[in-house]
């Protein structure tokens, strides 16, 4: 199975390890990134009857190349880190559902039901939502029509396609500057366009990018439209200060303007903030008893791999405590 150029060997997941539709699990973990996989490891070590439901492994990690801020590794290749995470999870013989999207999560009395795209369902007593984020689109004319024809959102996947070409990168934070570096590695000429005045990327990252002569910096601009018939040919931008429009001839455009939380399946179940992120407390609890959330889909600040992994572990421990207390309450009520 291949996702975004990263080949993930799922042959070790036999049919016997698939989640059962007629089982009420103690815990279902929704997601396949660092938060979800960390939660799975911690829950498995607590001997919780659980399953993992995800469309793919890796999350946003699979869209980067080298990681230089994960404790224990001065530098580690993203696909290598994902593989290590995945192998750790599979070691515990956890049932895993891959490749099918989650449509909605509902709760009836004390049981959660996970409704899948193929019409099937899974049931459980507790849930950990760790579905992460997806790229925020520009929502301008030409973007949707030219996706895969010059409009791109993942430099790790698509940067090699733009070797020796001229490319626009939209965004002003770390992801935009990292994408610019990835394009410079393939000798692309880059125009970096920011929406706000100034740049939000880390200073060290800005210094690295600004040391290259093949980068042009334009900030305080809006993207008006993307032009091209069968492929991207030009991008029209507008100066936000004087409203002057400008057309830039280009072979492609990489969109790095932030992310949207993958909270759609639970929007009618738990409380979300104005960004659509799941509101959690310091124990990863939501406003719905038995429903926990971790990682980039939550209101937690600082979207980092190491933070997501830690929050996943915390969510698993919180779910375990909830199950234990619920079980003790049931026993006490039985003998009262």
Tab-separated table of C-alpha atoms in Angstrom:
chain	number	residue	atom	x	y	z
A	1	UNK	CA	0.000	0.000	0.000
A	2	UNK	CA	1.386	3.423	-0.959
A	3	UNK	CA	0.418	6.834	0.432
A	4	UNK	CA	2.008	10.059	-0.850
A	5	UNK	CA	5.017	8.198	-2.170
A	6	UNK	CA	5.629	6.331	1.087
A	7	UNK	CA	5.250	2.568	0.792
A	8	UNK	CA	3.759	1.044	3.910
A	9	UNK	CA	3.892	-2.732	4.224
A	10	UNK	CA	0.537	-3.854	5.628
A	11	UNK	CA	0.987	-7.517	4.744
A	12	UNK	CA	1.633	-8.322	8.405
A	13	UNK	CA	-1.963	-7.336	9.213
A	14	UNK	CA	-3.790	-10.615	8.653
A	15	UNK	CA	-7.587	-10.981	8.393
A	16	UNK	CA	-7.606	-12.220	11.982
A	17	UNK	CA	-6.302	-8.834	13.090
A	18	UNK	CA	-9.081	-6.829	11.463
A	19	UNK	CA	-11.574	-5.197	13.846
A	20	UNK	CA	-14.805	-7.125	14.290
A	21	UNK	CA	-18.088	-5.376	13.553
A	22	UNK	CA	-20.014	-7.412	16.131
A	23	UNK	CA	-17.659	-6.636	19.032
A	24	UNK	CA	-18.122	-3.813	21.524
A	25	UNK	CA	-14.528	-2.728	22.099
A	26	UNK	CA	-13.398	-1.027	25.260
A	27	UNK	CA	-11.594	1.545	23.124
A	28	UNK	CA	-11.476	2.562	19.486
A	29	UNK	CA	-8.693	4.886	18.345
A	30	UNK	CA	-9.539	6.929	15.258
A	31	UNK	CA	-6.519	8.113	13.277
A	32	UNK	CA	-3.113	6.933	12.123
A	33	UNK	CA	-0.634	9.681	12.994
A	34	UNK	CA	1.737	10.039	15.970
A	35	UNK	CA	-1.063	10.747	18.475
A	36	UNK	CA	-3.112	7.737	17.390
A	37	UNK	CA	-0.171	5.334	17.256
A	38	UNK	CA	1.162	6.486	20.623
A	39	UNK	CA	-2.309	6.040	22.124
A	40	UNK	CA	-2.487	2.538	20.660
A	41	UNK	CA	0.832	1.514	22.232
A	42	UNK	CA	-0.109	2.838	25.671
A	43	UNK	CA	-3.608	1.333	25.540
A	44	UNK	CA	-2.233	-2.043	24.452
A	45	UNK	CA	0.214	-2.047	27.363
A	46	UNK	CA	-2.764	-1.497	29.695
A	47	UNK	CA	-4.365	-4.629	28.183
A	48	UNK	CA	-7.365	-2.665	26.911
A	49	UNK	CA	-9.491	-4.423	24.302
A	50	UNK	CA	-8.990	-1.949	21.476
A	51	UNK	CA	-8.816	-1.464	17.732
A	52	UNK	CA	-7.321	1.216	15.504
A	53	UNK	CA	-9.352	2.721	12.658
A	54	UNK	CA	-7.554	4.871	10.114
A	55	UNK	CA	-7.488	5.570	6.416
A	56	UNK	CA	-3.690	5.523	6.402
A	57	UNK	CA	-0.633	5.568	8.633
A	58	UNK	CA	1.584	8.612	9.122
A	59	UNK	CA	-0.664	11.664	9.269
A	60	UNK	CA	1.044	14.947	8.413
A	61	UNK	CA	4.446	13.386	9.139
A	62	UNK	CA	4.361	11.644	5.780
A	63	UNK	CA	4.384	15.028	4.038
A	64	UNK	CA	7.758	16.090	5.348
A	65	UNK	CA	11.225	14.783	4.566
A	66	UNK	CA	13.744	15.210	7.368
A	67	UNK	CA	12.775	15.736	11.014
A	68	UNK	CA	15.347	17.477	13.205
A	69	UNK	CA	13.430	18.141	16.442
A	70	UNK	CA	12.234	14.718	17.596
A	71	UNK	CA	13.929	13.756	20.843
A	72	UNK	CA	16.604	11.102	20.408
A	73	UNK	CA	17.235	11.854	16.729
A	74	UNK	CA	19.398	14.750	15.624
A	75	UNK	CA	17.920	14.078	12.193
A	76	UNK	CA	15.579	11.318	11.060
A	77	UNK	CA	13.902	10.605	7.747
A	78	UNK	CA	10.111	10.961	8.018
A	79	UNK	CA	9.346	7.620	6.373
A	80	UNK	CA	11.778	5.889	8.729
A	81	UNK	CA	10.084	7.429	11.762
A	82	UNK	CA	6.630	6.437	10.486
A	83	UNK	CA	7.852	2.886	9.907
A	84	UNK	CA	9.196	2.678	13.457
A	85	UNK	CA	5.895	3.975	14.861
A	86	UNK	CA	3.895	1.501	12.743
A	87	UNK	CA	6.077	-1.473	13.666
A	88	UNK	CA	5.720	-0.605	17.352
A	89	UNK	CA	1.917	-0.604	17.021
A	90	UNK	CA	1.723	-3.835	15.023
A	91	UNK	CA	3.978	-5.550	17.590
A	92	UNK	CA	1.014	-5.518	19.993
A	93	UNK	CA	-1.220	-7.450	17.575
A	94	UNK	CA	-3.837	-4.672	17.559
A	95	UNK	CA	-6.781	-5.065	15.159
A	96	UNK	CA	-6.454	-2.386	12.468
A	97	UNK	CA	-8.907	-1.088	9.877
A	98	UNK	CA	-7.167	0.617	6.937
A	99	UNK	CA	-8.362	2.516	3.903
A	100	UNK	CA	-11.990	3.254	4.792
A	101	UNK	CA	-13.120	6.729	5.838
A	102	UNK	CA	-15.084	7.499	8.983
A	103	UNK	CA	-18.387	9.239	8.221
A	104	UNK	CA	-19.833	9.936	11.663
A	105	UNK	CA	-19.517	9.031	15.334
A	106	UNK	CA	-22.680	8.729	17.414
A	107	UNK	CA	-23.406	7.860	21.043
A	108	UNK	CA	-26.413	5.966	22.363
A	109	UNK	CA	-26.501	5.653	26.158
A	110	UNK	CA	-22.951	4.449	27.000
A	111	UNK	CA	-21.983	3.033	23.602
A	112	UNK	CA	-20.282	4.889	20.740
A	113	UNK	CA	-20.940	3.804	17.166
A	114	UNK	CA	-18.458	4.555	14.392
A	115	UNK	CA	-20.180	4.777	10.994
A	116	UNK	CA	-17.875	3.956	8.078
A	117	UNK	CA	-17.979	5.033	4.437
A	118	UNK	CA	-18.691	1.473	3.282
A	119	UNK	CA	-21.835	1.284	5.415
A	120	UNK	CA	-20.346	-0.816	8.217
A	121	UNK	CA	-20.088	0.202	11.875
A	122	UNK	CA	-17.838	-0.393	14.873
A	123	UNK	CA	-18.886	-0.094	18.520
A	124	UNK	CA	-17.011	0.803	21.700
A	125	UNK	CA	-17.246	2.167	25.233
A	126	UNK	CA	-14.572	4.864	24.784
A	127	UNK	CA	-13.101	6.736	21.819
A	128	UNK	CA	-9.837	8.562	21.207
A	129	UNK	CA	-10.110	10.887	18.221
A	130	UNK	CA	-6.668	11.556	16.703
A	131	UNK	CA	-7.508	12.285	13.075
A	132	UNK	CA	-5.171	15.272	12.694
A	133	UNK	CA	-5.506	18.005	10.092
A	134	UNK	CA	-5.648	18.524	6.322
A	135	UNK	CA	-4.315	21.313	4.125
A	136	UNK	CA	-6.363	24.501	3.961
A	137	UNK	CA	-7.147	25.410	0.330
A	138	UNK	CA	-6.920	28.921	-1.108
A	139	UNK	CA	-10.467	28.693	-2.517
A	140	UNK	CA	-9.639	30.780	-5.566
A	141	UNK	CA	-10.633	30.264	-9.218
A	142	UNK	CA	-8.494	27.655	-10.934
A	143	UNK	CA	-7.270	25.927	-7.778
A	144	UNK	CA	-9.621	22.939	-7.752
A	145	UNK	CA	-9.493	22.516	-11.539
A	146	UNK	CA	-5.682	22.367	-11.621
A	147	UNK	CA	-4.977	20.151	-8.608
A	148	UNK	CA	-2.360	17.653	-9.744
A	149	UNK	CA	-1.680	19.794	-12.808
A	150	UNK	CA	0.625	22.250	-11.099
A	151	UNK	CA	-1.388	22.976	-7.948
A	152	UNK	CA	0.227	21.034	-5.099
A	153	UNK	CA	0.050	20.792	-1.313
A	154	UNK	CA	2.904	18.405	-0.502
A	155	UNK	CA	6.502	19.263	-1.366
A	156	UNK	CA	7.751	15.867	-0.187
A	157	UNK	CA	5.456	14.234	-2.729
A	158	UNK	CA	5.678	16.676	-5.630
A	159	UNK	CA	8.822	18.818	-5.393
A	160	UNK	CA	10.851	16.482	-7.689
A	161	UNK	CA	8.301	17.154	-10.460
A	162	UNK	CA	9.397	20.801	-10.538
A	163	UNK	CA	13.115	20.327	-11.059
A	164	UNK	CA	14.661	23.374	-12.788
A	165	UNK	CA	11.240	25.057	-13.019
A	166	UNK	CA	9.697	28.240	-11.651
A	167	UNK	CA	7.332	27.702	-8.739
A	168	UNK	CA	5.219	29.857	-6.435
A	169	UNK	CA	4.924	28.968	-2.748
A	170	UNK	CA	2.016	30.596	-0.889
A	171	UNK	CA	2.364	31.066	2.868
A	172	UNK	CA	4.534	32.752	5.457
A	173	UNK	CA	5.072	30.226	8.233
A	174	UNK	CA	7.375	27.235	8.742
A	175	UNK	CA	5.622	24.930	6.280
A	176	UNK	CA	5.977	27.458	3.437
A	177	UNK	CA	9.667	28.010	4.135
A	178	UNK	CA	10.299	24.262	4.433
A	179	UNK	CA	8.535	23.709	1.111
A	180	UNK	CA	10.739	26.395	-0.407
A	181	UNK	CA	13.844	24.547	0.790
A	182	UNK	CA	12.553	21.302	-0.700
A	183	UNK	CA	12.073	23.038	-4.061
A	184	UNK	CA	15.500	24.646	-3.920
A	185	UNK	CA	17.000	21.160	-3.551
A	186	UNK	CA	15.700	20.357	-7.035
A	187	UNK	CA	17.054	23.630	-8.400
A	188	UNK	CA	13.673	25.309	-8.758
A	189	UNK	CA	13.278	29.076	-8.906
A	190	UNK	CA	10.865	30.059	-6.130
A	191	UNK	CA	8.575	33.031	-5.565
A	192	UNK	CA	7.472	33.022	-1.923
A	193	UNK	CA	4.217	34.948	-1.437
A	194	UNK	CA	2.879	35.855	1.999
A	195	UNK	CA	-0.554	37.179	2.960
A	196	UNK	CA	0.558	39.203	5.996
A	197	UNK	CA	3.247	41.802	6.472
A	198	UNK	CA	6.462	40.117	7.534
A	199	UNK	CA	7.113	36.397	7.869
A	200	UNK	CA	6.026	34.035	10.648
A	201	UNK	CA	8.572	31.257	10.125
A	202	UNK	CA	11.268	30.556	12.708
A	203	UNK	CA	14.222	32.913	12.351
A	204	UNK	CA	16.687	30.081	11.733
A	205	UNK	CA	14.511	28.754	8.912
A	206	UNK	CA	14.126	32.211	7.417
A	207	UNK	CA	17.890	32.707	7.426
A	208	UNK	CA	18.435	29.430	5.564
A	209	UNK	CA	15.922	30.315	2.857
A	210	UNK	CA	17.085	33.917	2.530
A	211	UNK	CA	20.634	32.731	1.896
A	212	UNK	CA	19.555	31.446	-1.531
A	213	UNK	CA	19.583	33.777	-4.509
A	214	UNK	CA	16.880	31.826	-6.359
A	215	UNK	CA	14.093	32.980	-4.018
A	216	UNK	CA	11.983	36.088	-4.530
A	217	UNK	CA	10.017	37.348	-1.516
A	218	UNK	CA	6.634	39.052	-1.893
A	219	UNK	CA	4.582	39.691	1.210
A	220	UNK	CA	1.237	41.364	1.854
A	221	UNK	CA	-0.357	39.918	-1.280
A	222	UNK	CA	-3.599	38.066	-2.026
A	223	UNK	CA	-3.865	35.267	-4.578
A	224	UNK	CA	-6.706	36.220	-6.938
A	225	UNK	CA	-6.731	33.289	-9.351
A	226	UNK	CA	-4.683	30.505	-10.885
A	227	UNK	CA	-4.622	30.404	-14.661
A	228	UNK	CA	-4.006	27.589	-17.107
A	229	UNK	CA	-5.853	25.248	-19.431
A	230	UNK	CA	-4.320	21.800	-18.946
A	231	UNK	CA	-1.707	22.878	-16.403
A	232	UNK	CA	-0.765	25.882	-14.280
A	233	UNK	CA	0.572	28.670	-16.457
A	234	UNK	CA	0.253	31.797	-14.312
A	235	UNK	CA	-0.932	33.126	-10.974
A	236	UNK	CA	-2.546	36.551	-10.562
A	237	UNK	CA	-1.820	38.302	-7.254
A	238	UNK	CA	-2.924	41.609	-5.746
A	239	UNK	CA	-1.005	43.938	-3.468
A	240	UNK	CA	-3.119	44.332	-0.338
A	241	UNK	CA	-1.819	47.870	0.222
A	242	UNK	CA	-2.330	49.563	-3.153
A	243	UNK	CA	-4.628	46.954	-4.842
A	244	UNK	CA	-2.230	46.650	-7.765
A	245	UNK	CA	-2.576	43.351	-9.655
A	246	UNK	CA	0.329	41.375	-11.031
A	247	UNK	CA	0.551	38.229	-13.147
A	248	UNK	CA	3.403	35.806	-12.468
A	249	UNK	CA	4.217	33.191	-15.096
A	250	UNK	CA	4.900	29.931	-13.286
A	251	UNK	CA	4.983	26.161	-13.723
A	252	UNK	CA	3.272	25.437	-10.428
A	253	UNK	CA	2.022	26.653	-7.084
A	254	UNK	CA	2.433	25.039	-3.669
A	255	UNK	CA	-0.249	26.004	-1.145
A	256	UNK	CA	0.999	26.247	2.454
A	257	UNK	CA	-1.573	28.449	4.198
A	258	UNK	CA	-2.337	26.317	7.208
A	259	UNK	CA	-4.542	23.374	8.037
A	260	UNK	CA	-8.132	22.453	8.852
A	261	UNK	CA	-8.901	19.936	11.618
A	262	UNK	CA	-10.413	16.611	10.545
A	263	UNK	CA	-13.290	16.944	12.977
A	264	UNK	CA	-16.204	16.556	10.579
A	265	UNK	CA	-17.328	13.089	11.773
A	266	UNK	CA	-17.823	14.344	15.344
A	267	UNK	CA	-19.083	17.887	14.731
A	268	UNK	CA	-22.544	16.925	16.013
A	269	UNK	CA	-21.237	15.045	19.026
A	270	UNK	CA	-18.576	17.027	20.906
A	271	UNK	CA	-17.823	20.698	21.479
A	272	UNK	CA	-15.576	22.419	18.935
A	273	UNK	CA	-13.915	25.837	18.993
A	274	UNK	CA	-14.221	28.512	16.302
A	275	UNK	CA	-11.509	26.788	14.259
A	276	UNK	CA	-13.345	23.478	14.281
A	277	UNK	CA	-10.836	21.948	16.699
A	278	UNK	CA	-12.015	19.574	19.430
A	279	UNK	CA	-11.958	21.310	22.814
A	280	UNK	CA	-10.100	19.192	25.366
A	281	UNK	CA	-8.883	19.658	28.926
A	282	UNK	CA	-5.452	18.743	30.304
A	283	UNK	CA	-6.498	15.071	30.440
A	284	UNK	CA	-7.594	15.000	26.785
A	285	UNK	CA	-11.255	14.799	27.856
A	286	UNK	CA	-14.028	16.378	25.786
A	287	UNK	CA	-17.436	17.505	27.009
A	288	UNK	CA	-18.778	14.011	26.236
A	289	UNK	CA	-17.960	11.359	28.885
A	290	UNK	CA	-15.855	8.559	27.420
A	291	UNK	CA	-14.806	10.585	24.375
A	292	UNK	CA	-11.166	11.723	24.304
A	293	UNK	CA	-9.125	13.514	21.666
A	294	UNK	CA	-5.413	14.053	21.053
A	295	UNK	CA	-3.020	15.642	18.587
A	296	UNK	CA	-3.553	18.218	15.873
A	297	UNK	CA	-7.338	17.785	15.721
A	298	UNK	CA	-7.630	19.307	19.200
A	299	UNK	CA	-7.494	22.843	20.579
A	300	UNK	CA	-4.035	22.145	21.999
A	301	UNK	CA	-1.492	24.724	20.747
A	302	UNK	CA	1.836	23.952	19.050
A	303	UNK	CA	1.235	21.275	16.427
A	304	UNK	CA	4.382	19.184	16.789
A	305	UNK	CA	5.091	15.459	16.394
A	306	UNK	CA	6.493	15.059	19.883
A	307	UNK	CA	3.556	16.910	21.445
A	308	UNK	CA	1.028	14.815	19.525
A	309	UNK	CA	2.757	11.604	20.602
A	310	UNK	CA	2.692	12.731	24.223
A	311	UNK	CA	-0.961	13.724	24.048
A	312	UNK	CA	-1.815	10.361	22.516
A	313	UNK	CA	-0.199	8.596	25.455
A	314	UNK	CA	-2.074	10.848	27.875
A	315	UNK	CA	-5.392	10.191	26.130
A	316	UNK	CA	-4.868	6.428	26.400
A	317	UNK	CA	-4.149	6.664	30.116
A	318	UNK	CA	-7.209	8.876	30.610
A	319	UNK	CA	-9.379	6.384	28.718
A	320	UNK	CA	-8.004	3.576	30.884
A	321	UNK	CA	-8.854	5.490	34.068
A	322	UNK	CA	-12.351	6.160	32.737
A	323	UNK	CA	-12.901	2.465	31.995
A	324	UNK	CA	-11.631	1.393	35.414
A	325	UNK	CA	-13.822	3.906	37.249
A	326	UNK	CA	-16.853	2.950	35.154
A	327	UNK	CA	-16.266	-0.714	35.897
A	328	UNK	CA	-15.912	-0.059	39.629
A	329	UNK	CA	-19.091	2.036	39.559
A	330	UNK	CA	-20.962	-0.815	37.863
A	331	UNK	CA	-19.750	-3.279	40.480
A	332	UNK	CA	-20.690	-0.948	43.349
A	333	UNK	CA	-24.155	-0.441	41.885
A	334	UNK	CA	-24.598	-4.194	41.429
A	335	UNK	CA	-23.930	-4.958	45.075
A	336	UNK	CA	-25.607	-1.881	46.598
